[in-house]
Coordinates of C-alpha atoms (C1' of nucleotides) in Angstrom, one line a residue:
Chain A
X1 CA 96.5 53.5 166.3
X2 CA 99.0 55.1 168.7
X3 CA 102.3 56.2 167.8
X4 CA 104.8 54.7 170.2
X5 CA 108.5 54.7 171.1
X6 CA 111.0 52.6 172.3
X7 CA 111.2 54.3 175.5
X8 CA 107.9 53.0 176.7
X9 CA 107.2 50.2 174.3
X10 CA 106.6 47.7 177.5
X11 CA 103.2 49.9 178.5
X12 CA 101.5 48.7 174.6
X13 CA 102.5 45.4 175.4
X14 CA 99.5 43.3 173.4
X15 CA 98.5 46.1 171.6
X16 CA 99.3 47.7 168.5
X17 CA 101.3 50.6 167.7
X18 CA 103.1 53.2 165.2
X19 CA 106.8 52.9 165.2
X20 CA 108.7 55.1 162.8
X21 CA 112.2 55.2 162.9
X22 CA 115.7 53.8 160.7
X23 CA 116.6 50.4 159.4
X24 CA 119.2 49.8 161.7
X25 CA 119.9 46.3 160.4
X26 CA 117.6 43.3 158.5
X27 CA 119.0 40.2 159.7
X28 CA 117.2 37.7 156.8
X29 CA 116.8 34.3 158.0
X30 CA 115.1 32.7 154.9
X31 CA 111.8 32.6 155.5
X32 CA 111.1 35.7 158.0
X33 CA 113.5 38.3 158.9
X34 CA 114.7 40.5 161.8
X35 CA 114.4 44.1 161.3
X36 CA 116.2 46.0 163.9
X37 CA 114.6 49.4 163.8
X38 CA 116.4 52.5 165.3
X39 CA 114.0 55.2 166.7
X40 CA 115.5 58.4 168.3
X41 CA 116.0 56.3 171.4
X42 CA 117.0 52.6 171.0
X43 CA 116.9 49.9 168.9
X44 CA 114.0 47.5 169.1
X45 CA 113.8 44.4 167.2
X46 CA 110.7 43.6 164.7
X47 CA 109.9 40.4 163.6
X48 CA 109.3 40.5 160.0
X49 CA 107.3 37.2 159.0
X50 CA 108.2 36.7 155.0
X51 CA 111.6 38.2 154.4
X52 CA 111.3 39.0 150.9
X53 CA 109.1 41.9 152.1
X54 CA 112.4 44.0 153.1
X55 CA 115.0 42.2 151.6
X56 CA 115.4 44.9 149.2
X57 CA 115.4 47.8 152.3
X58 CA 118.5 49.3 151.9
X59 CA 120.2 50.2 156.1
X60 CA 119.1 53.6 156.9
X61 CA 116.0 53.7 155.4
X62 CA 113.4 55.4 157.2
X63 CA 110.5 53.6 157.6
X64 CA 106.5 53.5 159.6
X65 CA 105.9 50.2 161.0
X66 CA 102.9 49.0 162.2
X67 CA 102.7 45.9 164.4
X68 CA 101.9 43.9 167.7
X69 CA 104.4 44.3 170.6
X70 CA 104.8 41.4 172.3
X71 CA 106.8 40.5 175.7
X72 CA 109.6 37.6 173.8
X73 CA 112.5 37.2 176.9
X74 CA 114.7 36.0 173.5
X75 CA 114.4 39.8 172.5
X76 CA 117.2 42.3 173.4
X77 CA 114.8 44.4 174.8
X78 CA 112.8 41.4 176.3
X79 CA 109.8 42.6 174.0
X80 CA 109.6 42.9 170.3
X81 CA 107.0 44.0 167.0
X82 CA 105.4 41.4 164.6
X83 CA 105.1 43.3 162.3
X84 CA 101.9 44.0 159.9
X85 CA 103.2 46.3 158.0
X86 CA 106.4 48.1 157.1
X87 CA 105.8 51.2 155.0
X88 CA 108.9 52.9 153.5
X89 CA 109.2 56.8 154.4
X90 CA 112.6 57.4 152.5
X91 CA 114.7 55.0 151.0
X92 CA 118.8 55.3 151.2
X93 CA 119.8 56.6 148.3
X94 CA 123.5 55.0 149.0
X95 CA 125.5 53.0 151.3
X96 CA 126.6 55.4 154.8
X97 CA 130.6 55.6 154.5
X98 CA 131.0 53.7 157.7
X99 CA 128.8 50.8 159.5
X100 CA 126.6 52.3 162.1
X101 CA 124.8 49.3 163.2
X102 CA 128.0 48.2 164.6
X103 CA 128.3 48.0 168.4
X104 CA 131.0 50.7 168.5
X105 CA 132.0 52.9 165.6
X106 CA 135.2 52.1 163.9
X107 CA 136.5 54.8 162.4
X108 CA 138.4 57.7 162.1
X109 CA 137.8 60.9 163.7
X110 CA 138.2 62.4 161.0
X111 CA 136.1 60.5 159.2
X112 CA 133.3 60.5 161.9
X113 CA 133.6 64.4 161.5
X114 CA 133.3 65.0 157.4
X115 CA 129.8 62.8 157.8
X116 CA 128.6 64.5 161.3
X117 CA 124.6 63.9 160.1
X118 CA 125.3 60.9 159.5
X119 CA 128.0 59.8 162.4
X120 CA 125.6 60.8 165.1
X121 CA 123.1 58.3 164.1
X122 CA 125.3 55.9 165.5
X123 CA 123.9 55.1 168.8
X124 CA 126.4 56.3 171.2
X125 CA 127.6 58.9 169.2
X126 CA 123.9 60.1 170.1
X127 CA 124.2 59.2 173.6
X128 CA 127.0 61.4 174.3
X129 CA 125.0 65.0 173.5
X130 CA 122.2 63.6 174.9
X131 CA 124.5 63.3 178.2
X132 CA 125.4 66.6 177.2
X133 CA 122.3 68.2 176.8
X134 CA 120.7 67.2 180.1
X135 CA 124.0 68.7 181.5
X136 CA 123.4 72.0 180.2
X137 CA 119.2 71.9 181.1
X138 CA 120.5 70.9 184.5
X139 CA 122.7 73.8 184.5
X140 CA 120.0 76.2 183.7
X141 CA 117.3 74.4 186.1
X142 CA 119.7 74.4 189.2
X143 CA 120.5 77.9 188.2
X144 CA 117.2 79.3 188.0
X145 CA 115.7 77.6 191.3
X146 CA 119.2 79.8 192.9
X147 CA 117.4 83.0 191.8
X148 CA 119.5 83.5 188.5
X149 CA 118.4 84.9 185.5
X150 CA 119.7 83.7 182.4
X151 CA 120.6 86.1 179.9
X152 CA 121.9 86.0 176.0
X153 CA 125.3 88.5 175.5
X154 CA 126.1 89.5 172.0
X155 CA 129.1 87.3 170.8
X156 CA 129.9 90.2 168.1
X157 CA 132.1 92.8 170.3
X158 CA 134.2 95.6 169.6
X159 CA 136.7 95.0 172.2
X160 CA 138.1 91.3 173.8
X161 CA 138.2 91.0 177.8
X162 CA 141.5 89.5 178.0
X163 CA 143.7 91.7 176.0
X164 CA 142.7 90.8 172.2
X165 CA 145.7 88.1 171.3
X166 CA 142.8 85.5 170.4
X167 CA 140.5 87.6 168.9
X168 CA 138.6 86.8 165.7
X169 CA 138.4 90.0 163.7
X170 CA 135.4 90.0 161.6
X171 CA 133.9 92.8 158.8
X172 CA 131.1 94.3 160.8
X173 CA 130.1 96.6 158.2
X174 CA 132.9 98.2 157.5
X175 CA 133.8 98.6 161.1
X176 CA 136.6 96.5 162.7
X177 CA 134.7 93.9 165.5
X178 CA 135.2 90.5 167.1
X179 CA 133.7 87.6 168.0
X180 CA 133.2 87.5 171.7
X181 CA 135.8 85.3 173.3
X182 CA 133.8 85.4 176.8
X183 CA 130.8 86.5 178.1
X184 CA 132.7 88.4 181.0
X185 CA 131.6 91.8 180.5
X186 CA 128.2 91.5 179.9
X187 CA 127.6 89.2 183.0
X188 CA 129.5 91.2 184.7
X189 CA 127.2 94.3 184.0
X190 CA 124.2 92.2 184.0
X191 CA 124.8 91.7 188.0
X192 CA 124.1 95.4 188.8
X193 CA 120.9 94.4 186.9
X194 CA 119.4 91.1 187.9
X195 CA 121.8 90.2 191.3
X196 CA 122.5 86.9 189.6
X197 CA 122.7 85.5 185.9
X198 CA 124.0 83.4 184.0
X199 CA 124.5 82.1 180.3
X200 CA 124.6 79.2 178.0
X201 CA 126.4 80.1 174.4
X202 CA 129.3 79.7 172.1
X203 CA 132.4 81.4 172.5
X204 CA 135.3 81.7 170.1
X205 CA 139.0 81.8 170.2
X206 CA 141.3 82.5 167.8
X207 CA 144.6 80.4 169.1
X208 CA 145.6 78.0 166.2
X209 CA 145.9 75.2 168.9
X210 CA 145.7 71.8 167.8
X211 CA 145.4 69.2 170.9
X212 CA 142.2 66.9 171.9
X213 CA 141.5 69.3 174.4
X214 CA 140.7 72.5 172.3
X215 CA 138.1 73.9 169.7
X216 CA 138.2 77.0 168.4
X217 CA 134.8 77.9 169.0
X218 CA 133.2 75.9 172.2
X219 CA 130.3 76.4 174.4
X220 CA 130.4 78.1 177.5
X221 CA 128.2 77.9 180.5
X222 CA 128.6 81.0 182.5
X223 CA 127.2 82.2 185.8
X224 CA 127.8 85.5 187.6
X225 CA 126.5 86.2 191.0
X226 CA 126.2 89.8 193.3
X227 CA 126.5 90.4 196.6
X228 CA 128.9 87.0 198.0
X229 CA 131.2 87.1 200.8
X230 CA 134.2 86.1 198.8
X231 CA 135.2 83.4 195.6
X232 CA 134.1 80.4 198.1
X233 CA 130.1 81.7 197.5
X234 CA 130.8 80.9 194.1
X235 CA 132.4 77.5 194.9
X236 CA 129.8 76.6 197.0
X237 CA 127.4 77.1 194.5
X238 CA 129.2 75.4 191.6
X239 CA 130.2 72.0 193.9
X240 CA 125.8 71.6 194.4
X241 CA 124.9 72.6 190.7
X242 CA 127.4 69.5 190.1
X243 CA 126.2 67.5 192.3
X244 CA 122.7 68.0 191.1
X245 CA 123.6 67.8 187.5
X246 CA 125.9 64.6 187.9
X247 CA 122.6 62.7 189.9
X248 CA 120.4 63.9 187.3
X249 CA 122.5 62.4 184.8
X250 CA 122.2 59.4 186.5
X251 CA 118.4 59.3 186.8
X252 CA 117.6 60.6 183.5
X253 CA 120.2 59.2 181.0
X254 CA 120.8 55.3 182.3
X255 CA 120.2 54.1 178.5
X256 CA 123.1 56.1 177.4
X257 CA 125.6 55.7 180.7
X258 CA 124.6 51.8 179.5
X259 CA 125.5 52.0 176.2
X260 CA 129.1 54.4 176.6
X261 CA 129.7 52.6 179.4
X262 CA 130.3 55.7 181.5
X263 CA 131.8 55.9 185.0
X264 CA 129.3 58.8 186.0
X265 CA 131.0 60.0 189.3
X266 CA 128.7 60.2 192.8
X267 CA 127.9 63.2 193.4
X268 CA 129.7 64.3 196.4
X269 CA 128.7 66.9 198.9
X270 CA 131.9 69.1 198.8
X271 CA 135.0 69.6 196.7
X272 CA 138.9 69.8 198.1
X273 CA 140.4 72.7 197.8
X274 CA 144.4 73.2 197.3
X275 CA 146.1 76.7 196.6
X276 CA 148.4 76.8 193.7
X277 CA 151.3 76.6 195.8
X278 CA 150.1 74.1 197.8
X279 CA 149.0 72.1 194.7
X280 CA 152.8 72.9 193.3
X281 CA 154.5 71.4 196.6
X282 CA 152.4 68.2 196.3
X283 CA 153.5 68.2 193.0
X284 CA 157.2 68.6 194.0
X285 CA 157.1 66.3 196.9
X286 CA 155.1 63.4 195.5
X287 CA 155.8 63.5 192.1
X288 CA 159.4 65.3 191.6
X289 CA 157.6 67.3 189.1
X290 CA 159.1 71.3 189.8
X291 CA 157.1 74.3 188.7
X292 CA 158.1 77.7 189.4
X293 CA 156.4 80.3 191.4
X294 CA 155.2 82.2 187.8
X295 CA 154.4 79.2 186.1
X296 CA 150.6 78.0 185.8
X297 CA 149.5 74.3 186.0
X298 CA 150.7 72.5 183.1
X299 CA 148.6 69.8 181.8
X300 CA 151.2 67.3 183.2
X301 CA 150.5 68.7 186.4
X302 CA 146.8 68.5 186.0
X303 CA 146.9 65.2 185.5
X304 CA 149.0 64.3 188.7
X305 CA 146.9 66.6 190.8
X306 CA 143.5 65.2 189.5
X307 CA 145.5 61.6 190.4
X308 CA 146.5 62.8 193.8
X309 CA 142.8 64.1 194.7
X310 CA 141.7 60.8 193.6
X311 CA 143.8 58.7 195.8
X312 CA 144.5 60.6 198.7
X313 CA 141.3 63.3 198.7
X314 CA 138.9 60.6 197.7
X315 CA 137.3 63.1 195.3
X316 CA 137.3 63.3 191.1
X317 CA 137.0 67.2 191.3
X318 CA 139.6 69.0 192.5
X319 CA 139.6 73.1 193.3
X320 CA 143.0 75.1 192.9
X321 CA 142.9 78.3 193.9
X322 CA 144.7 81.8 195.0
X323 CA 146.4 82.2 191.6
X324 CA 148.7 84.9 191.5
X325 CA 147.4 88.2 190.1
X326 CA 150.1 87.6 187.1
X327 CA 148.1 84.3 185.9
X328 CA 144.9 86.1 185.8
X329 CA 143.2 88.7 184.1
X330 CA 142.5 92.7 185.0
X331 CA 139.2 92.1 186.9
X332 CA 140.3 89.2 189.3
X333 CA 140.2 90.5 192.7
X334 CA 143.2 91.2 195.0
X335 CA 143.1 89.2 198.1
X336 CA 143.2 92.1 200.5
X337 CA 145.6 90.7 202.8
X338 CA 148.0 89.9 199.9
X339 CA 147.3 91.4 196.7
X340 CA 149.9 89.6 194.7
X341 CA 147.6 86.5 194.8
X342 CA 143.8 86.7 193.1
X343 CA 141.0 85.4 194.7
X344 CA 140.5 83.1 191.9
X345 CA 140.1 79.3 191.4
X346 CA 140.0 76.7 188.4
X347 CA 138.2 73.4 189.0
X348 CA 140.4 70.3 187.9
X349 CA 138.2 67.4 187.0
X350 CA 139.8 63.8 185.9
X351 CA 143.1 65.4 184.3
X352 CA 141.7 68.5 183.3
X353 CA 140.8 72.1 183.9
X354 CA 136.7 72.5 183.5
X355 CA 136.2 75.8 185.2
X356 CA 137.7 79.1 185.3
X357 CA 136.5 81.6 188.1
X358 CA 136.8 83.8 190.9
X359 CA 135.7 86.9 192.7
X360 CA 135.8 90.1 190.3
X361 CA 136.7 94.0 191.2
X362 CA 133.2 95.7 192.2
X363 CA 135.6 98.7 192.9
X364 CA 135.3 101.4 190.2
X365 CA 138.6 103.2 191.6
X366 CA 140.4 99.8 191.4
X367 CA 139.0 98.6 188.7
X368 CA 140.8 101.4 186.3
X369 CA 144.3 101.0 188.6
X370 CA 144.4 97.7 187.0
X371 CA 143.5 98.2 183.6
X372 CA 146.1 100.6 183.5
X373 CA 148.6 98.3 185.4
X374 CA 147.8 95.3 182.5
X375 CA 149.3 98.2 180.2
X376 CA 145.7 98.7 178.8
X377 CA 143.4 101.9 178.0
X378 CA 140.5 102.6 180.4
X379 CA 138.7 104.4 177.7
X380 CA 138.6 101.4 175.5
X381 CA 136.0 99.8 178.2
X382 CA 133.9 102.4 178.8
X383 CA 130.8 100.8 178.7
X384 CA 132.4 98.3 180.9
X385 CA 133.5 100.3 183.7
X386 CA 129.7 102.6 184.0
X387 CA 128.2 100.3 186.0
X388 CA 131.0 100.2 188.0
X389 CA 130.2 103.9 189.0
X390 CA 126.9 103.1 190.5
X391 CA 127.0 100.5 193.1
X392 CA 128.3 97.1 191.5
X393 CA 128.0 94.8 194.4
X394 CA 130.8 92.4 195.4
X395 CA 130.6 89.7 192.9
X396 CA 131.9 86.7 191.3
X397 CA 131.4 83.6 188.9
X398 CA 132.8 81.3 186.6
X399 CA 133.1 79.3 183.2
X400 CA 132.6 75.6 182.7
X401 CA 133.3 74.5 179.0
X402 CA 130.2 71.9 178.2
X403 CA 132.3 69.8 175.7
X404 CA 135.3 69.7 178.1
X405 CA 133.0 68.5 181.2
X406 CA 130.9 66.2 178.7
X407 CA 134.4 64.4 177.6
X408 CA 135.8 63.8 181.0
X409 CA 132.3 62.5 182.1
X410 CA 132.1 60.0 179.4
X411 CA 136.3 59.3 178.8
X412 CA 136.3 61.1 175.8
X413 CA 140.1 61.0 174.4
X414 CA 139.1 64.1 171.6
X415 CA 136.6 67.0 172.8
X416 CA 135.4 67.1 169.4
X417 CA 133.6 64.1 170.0
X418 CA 131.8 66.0 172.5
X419 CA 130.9 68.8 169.9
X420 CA 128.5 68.4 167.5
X421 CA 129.8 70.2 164.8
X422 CA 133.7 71.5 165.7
X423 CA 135.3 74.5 164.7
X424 CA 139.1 73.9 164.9
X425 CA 142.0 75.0 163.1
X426 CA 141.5 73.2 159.8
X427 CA 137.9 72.4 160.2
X428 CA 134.5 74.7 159.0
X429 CA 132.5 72.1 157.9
X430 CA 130.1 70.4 157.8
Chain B
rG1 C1' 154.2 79.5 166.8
rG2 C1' 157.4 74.8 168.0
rG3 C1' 157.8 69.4 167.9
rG4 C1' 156.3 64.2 166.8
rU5 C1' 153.5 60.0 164.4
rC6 C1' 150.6 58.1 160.5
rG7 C1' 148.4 57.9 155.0
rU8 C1' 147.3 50.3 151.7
rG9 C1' 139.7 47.9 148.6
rG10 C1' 133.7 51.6 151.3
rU11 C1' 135.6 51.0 156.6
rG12 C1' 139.4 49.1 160.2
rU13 C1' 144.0 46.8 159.8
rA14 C1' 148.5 43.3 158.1
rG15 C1' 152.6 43.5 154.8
rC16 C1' 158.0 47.4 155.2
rG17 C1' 163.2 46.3 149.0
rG18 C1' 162.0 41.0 144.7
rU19 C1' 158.1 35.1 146.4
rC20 C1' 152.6 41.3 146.3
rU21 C1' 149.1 38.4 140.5
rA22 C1' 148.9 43.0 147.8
rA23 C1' 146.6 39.6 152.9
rC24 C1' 142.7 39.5 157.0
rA25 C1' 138.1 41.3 159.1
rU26 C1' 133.9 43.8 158.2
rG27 C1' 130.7 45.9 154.6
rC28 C1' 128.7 45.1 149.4
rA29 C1' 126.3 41.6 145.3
rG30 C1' 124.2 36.6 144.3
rG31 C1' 122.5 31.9 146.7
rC32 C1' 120.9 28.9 151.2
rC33 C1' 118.7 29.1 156.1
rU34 C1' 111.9 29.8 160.9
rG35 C1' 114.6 32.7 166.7
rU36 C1' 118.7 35.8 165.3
rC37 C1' 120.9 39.3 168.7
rA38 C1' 128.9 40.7 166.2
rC39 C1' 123.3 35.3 163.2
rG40 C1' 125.6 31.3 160.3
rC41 C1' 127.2 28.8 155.6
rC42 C1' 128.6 28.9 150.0
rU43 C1' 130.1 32.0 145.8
rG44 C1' 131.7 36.6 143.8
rA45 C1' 133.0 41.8 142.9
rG46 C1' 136.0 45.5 145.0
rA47 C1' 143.0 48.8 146.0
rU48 C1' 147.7 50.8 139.9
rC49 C1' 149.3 50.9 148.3
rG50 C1' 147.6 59.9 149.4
rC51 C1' 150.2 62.9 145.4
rG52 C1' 155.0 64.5 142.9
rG53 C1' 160.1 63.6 142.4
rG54 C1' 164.5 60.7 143.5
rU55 C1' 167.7 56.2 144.9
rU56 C1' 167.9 51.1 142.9
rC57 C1' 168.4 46.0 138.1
rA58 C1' 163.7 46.2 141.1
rA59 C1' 159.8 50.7 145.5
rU60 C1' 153.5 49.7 148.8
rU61 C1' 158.4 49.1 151.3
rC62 C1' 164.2 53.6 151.4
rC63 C1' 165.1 59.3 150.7
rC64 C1' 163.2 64.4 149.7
rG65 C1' 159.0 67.4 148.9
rU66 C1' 153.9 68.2 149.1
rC67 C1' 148.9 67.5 150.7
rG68 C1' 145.9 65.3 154.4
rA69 C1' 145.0 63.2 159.3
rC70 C1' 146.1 62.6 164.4
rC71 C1' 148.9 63.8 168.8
rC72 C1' 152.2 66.7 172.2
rC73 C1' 154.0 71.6 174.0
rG74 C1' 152.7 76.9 174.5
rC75 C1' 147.6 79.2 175.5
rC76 C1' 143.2 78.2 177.6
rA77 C1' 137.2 76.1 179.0

RNA sequence: GGGGUCGUGGUGUAGCGGUCUAACAUGCAGGCCUGUCACGCCUGAGAUCGCGGGUUCAAUUCCCGUCGACCCCGCCA
């Protein structure tokens, strides 16, 4: 007997199978009854022929089904099981909090979040980390075919890369460390090593924000790469790994675009670029919205940009670069020709910023002028600044946050719906 | 760190000084139903309206506090 799922039921068509799955829903019609079994993929419907056989089967269930499929165009799948028998694995103890065979789940966030195991079962609250996971595999696959190596940093520290204002402290035996709020460092380093590597893992910041665009601890897909001409090598290379993940989102994940109803964008063969302060006069001239030559983007201003690449660039991702060495940290690189500006960029993408990155200091000598000149101790990043003494090549790279691109992909209004379990500022469990 | 909005059966909402003995939908329980797909129909159970205090003849409704949730700004991915 062959174990089968709803993926490929239509290849056992005539014969019979294994399903194993939930009790999504038993709709009783008397005599036989509809048992709408949820497997990790769909939801395919199984003809029960004398109801009273699960009428007592509380929903969520799990049960082993073994039965006929059979092509039935009156099926939502155009195919369904007769069943033969329906043997119960583990029976619901209790009634879930919340309806999950309902076509959308009704509830409140927070609500969804207190009963995660139990909220994800709903099918697109699935379908969104499964969006999300073939994200991050395409990350790593487009990333390794480039010649990167991917590498795992420690995330407990002793010092922070940006200055230590969002630092969690933690006990490390007695010893005062952090969790790491960026992989930076260690990429960094890791260039003189391999060339080119990058990283999928959880960062953590300590800023008691509380919006629907921030969690405390999120997870960070990092890349650094050695020897580039300038920030554009790593632009290049960020505007085809999206392009490859966003089509292989498309090939591989139709069920769940389907059932979020997503608006998956093409992917498109190059990304316009505005500086800051040509992003801040399109702001002024179009919009009548003023920032000053200090200020960074605000999230108004994201918005209106994103809007304005839409209309008038014809593109859903927008680059904004030459930041101003004030708006970034200690190891962006100087432009040469005007080292008040960084040769940095962020990627806007539908109203938001997804990516941070830019080209770093390779130069030991300059490296250490600007730790000092951020009021910081070169001794305290020792480790750091070694390599830098033996031939770091130019280099550069960048940060997308996964939950953050995951919720603009699927029109997400919270990112914690794109986190499986978040960490924000009132929130530890489950 | 600053600001705003909201807490009513399991869930989602309505009601916003008395006529609330708190409504509707869904879920739940019992019954009927051989093609449902938000299945349908009948019957029933289920809420001292987050908590504490105050105003008032009278508070779910107004005020204060508190707890919780959500959102915005700052900061960032």
């Amino acid at each position: 007997m062959k174990q089968a799922d709803s993926r490929y039921l239509e290849k056992f068509v005539g014969e019979t199978v294994i399903l194993t799955g939930w009790v999504h829903r038993i709709r009783d019609m008397g005599a036989f009854a509809f048992l709408l079994l949820r497997d990790p993929w769909d939801v395919v419907q199984v003809v029960i022929p004398e109801a009273e056989t699960v009428r007592d089967l509380p929903v969520e269930s799990a049960v082993r089904i073994q039965g006929q499929v059979v092509s039935e165009p009156r099926a939502p799948l155009g195919l369904e099981v007769h069943a033969q028998s329906v043997e119960l694995l583990s029976k619901a103890l209790e009634l879930p909090p919340f309806e999950l065979n309902k076509k959308e789940l009704e509830v409140s966030l927070s609500l969804i979040l207190d009963h995660r195991p139990l909220s994800l079962r709903h099918p697109r609250q699935r379908a969104i980390f499964r969006i999300e996971a073939e994200f991050v595999s395409s990350f790593r696959d487009f990333l390794r075919g480039e010649g990167f190596t991917e590498i795992f940093s420690p995330k407990i520290v002793a010092t922070g890369t940006e200055g230590g204002a969002s630092l969690f402290p933690i006990d490390y035996m007695g010893k005062k460390a952090y969790l790491a709020q960026s992989p930076q460092f260690y990429k960094q380093m890791m260039v003189g090593v391999f060339g080119r590597v990058f990283e999928v893992g959880h960062v953590y910041r300590a800023e008691p924000h509380a919006t629907s665009r921030h969690i405390n601890e999120y997870l960070s897909l990092d890349y650094e790469m050695g020897f580039i001409k300038d920030e554009q090598d790593v632009m290049e290379l960020e505007m085809r790994l999206l392009a490859y993940a966003l089509s292989r989102i498309r090939e591989n994940c139709s069920r769940e675009i389907r059932l979020l109803q997503a608006k998956i964008p093409e992917p498109q063969e190059s990304i316009p670029q505005l500086t800051l302060s040509e992003a801040k006069e399109v702001l002024r001239k179009k919009y009548g919205k003023h920032l000053e030559e200090e200020d960074d983007l605000d999230p108004e201003a994201e918005k209106l940009l994103s809007e304005f690449a839409l209309s008038e660039l014809n593109s859903e991702f927008l680059f904004v670069t030459s930041y101003p060495v004030s708006l970034r940290p200690m190891y962006a690189m100087p432009d040469k020709d005007n080292p008040s500006i960084t040769r940095s960029f962020d990627l806007l993408f539908r109203g938001m910023e997804v990516t941070t990155g830019g080209q770093r200091i390779h130069d030991y000598g300059l490296l250490v002028q600007n730790i000092k000149k951020f009021g910081l101790d070169p001794e305290s990043f020792d480790f750091y600044l070694e390599p830098f003494k033996y031939g770091m090549p130019p280099h550069g790279g960048l940060a997308i946050g996964a939950e953050r691109i995951t919720a603009r992909l699927l029109d997400l209004e919270n990112i914690r719906q794109a986190c499986l379990f978040p960490r924000d500022i009132n929130r530890l469990t489950p």
